[in-house]
């Protein structure tokens, strides 16, 4: 499989994420459906977290095996472990700090108390309510973009696997990986828009979110076809794992106010099983 064919098929796998994104434009859903979508996405994200940590640990285990058989150095193992810790820390605490900084910049000045007339007070209260609703919408869309970024980091690592297998001449494996990752990405589209709640994103927002979440699959395919680098792969797995864990906490906290806890837990299980099912397709091809 040549470079152009590999990149083209990687693009198909990556941009399959757009199949699930239009659900975010549906405006007639109630709280129960919002909980279902959000918790289903949490299940998918939980699987992604398990998947990236499994692959990251596999990179470390390979380095330890080389050290055990005196074909690698302890410094290499230590360096990879430091890369894992650093990437995971940036993916969790780093994103949290960035979000706090953005919210601080957007925060308006505090209201000034005074003796305004009742009509003025009511006008101010209405304005504050509107500002609060807009702030909640911005925060929901911001969380959606964080989810898209976390998924994009994960998909870059998946693209590396596609590129490496295609370069090695394993055409059947590369094809199955593309199909499996395409199914993954279609489900991940729900993972991005599910936690938005009542916030209805624009088509432009969905376009950018899909590019951030699915585009790295193409970039990873291009890099994997040209370069094989375990530290690079581990770095993206660590960043993705940390970011996904942070997002799961944010979505879970945001959805608690809607109730439907038992239903939400069932949907988490369903989302996780969908992730496992699509991964089995990849495993069937030897990936």
Tab-separated table of N, CA and C in Angstrom, residues 20 31 42 50 53 60 101 107 111 120 128 146 162 164 189 193 197 215-216 247 273:
chain	number	residue	atom	x	y	z
A	20	UNK	N	-21.217	10.904	13.955
A	20	UNK	CA	-21.930	11.048	15.228
A	20	UNK	C	-22.146	12.484	15.667
A	31	UNK	N	-34.136	16.108	29.449
A	31	UNK	CA	-33.064	15.791	30.388
A	31	UNK	C	-32.687	14.312	30.344
A	42	UNK	N	-19.485	8.843	28.218
A	42	UNK	CA	-18.561	8.530	29.305
A	42	UNK	C	-18.093	7.078	29.203
A	50	UNK	N	-8.954	3.089	29.107
A	50	UNK	CA	-8.386	1.764	29.292
A	50	UNK	C	-7.474	1.388	28.124
A	53	UNK	N	-4.091	3.511	28.165
A	53	UNK	CA	-3.199	3.093	29.245
A	53	UNK	C	-2.622	1.710	28.977
A	60	UNK	N	6.135	0.551	27.754
A	60	UNK	CA	7.045	0.462	28.905
A	60	UNK	C	7.490	-0.972	29.158
A	101	UNK	N	-7.866	29.315	33.737
A	101	UNK	CA	-7.324	30.575	33.219
A	101	UNK	C	-8.279	31.201	32.213
A	107	UNK	N	-14.490	36.099	32.925
A	107	UNK	CA	-15.353	36.542	34.028
A	107	UNK	C	-15.526	38.052	33.976
A	111	UNK	N	-20.941	42.846	40.212
A	111	UNK	CA	-22.025	43.837	40.201
A	111	UNK	C	-21.852	44.811	41.357
A	120	UNK	N	-34.806	48.822	37.312
A	120	UNK	CA	-33.396	48.679	36.947
A	120	UNK	C	-32.842	47.380	37.516
A	128	UNK	N	-28.171	39.351	34.162
A	128	UNK	CA	-27.298	38.372	34.816
A	128	UNK	C	-27.708	36.943	34.485
A	146	UNK	N	-12.519	20.203	24.655
A	146	UNK	CA	-11.514	19.453	25.417
A	146	UNK	C	-11.646	17.963	25.114
A	162	UNK	N	-1.862	2.596	11.965
A	162	UNK	CA	-2.258	2.401	10.571
A	162	UNK	C	-1.058	2.599	9.653
A	164	UNK	N	2.228	2.527	10.312
A	164	UNK	CA	3.292	1.533	10.494
A	164	UNK	C	2.938	0.221	9.812
A	189	UNK	N	-17.797	10.468	17.982
A	189	UNK	CA	-18.559	11.684	17.688
A	189	UNK	C	-19.637	11.912	18.732
A	193	UNK	N	-20.366	15.319	21.543
A	193	UNK	CA	-21.589	16.129	21.666
A	193	UNK	C	-22.501	15.667	22.798
A	197	UNK	N	-25.286	18.827	26.841
A	197	UNK	CA	-26.530	19.160	27.525
A	197	UNK	C	-27.452	19.957	26.620
A	215	UNK	N	-8.941	14.689	12.624
A	215	UNK	CA	-7.770	15.051	11.819
A	215	UNK	C	-6.472	14.387	12.249
A	216	UNK	N	-6.203	14.281	13.569
A	216	UNK	CA	-4.950	13.651	13.999
A	216	UNK	C	-4.782	12.205	13.521
A	247	UNK	N	-11.722	14.661	31.449
A	247	UNK	CA	-13.023	14.891	30.811
A	247	UNK	C	-14.104	14.029	31.450
A	273	UNK	N	-19.137	-1.078	26.288
A	273	UNK	CA	-19.230	-2.298	25.486
A	273	UNK	C	-19.142	-2.008	23.991
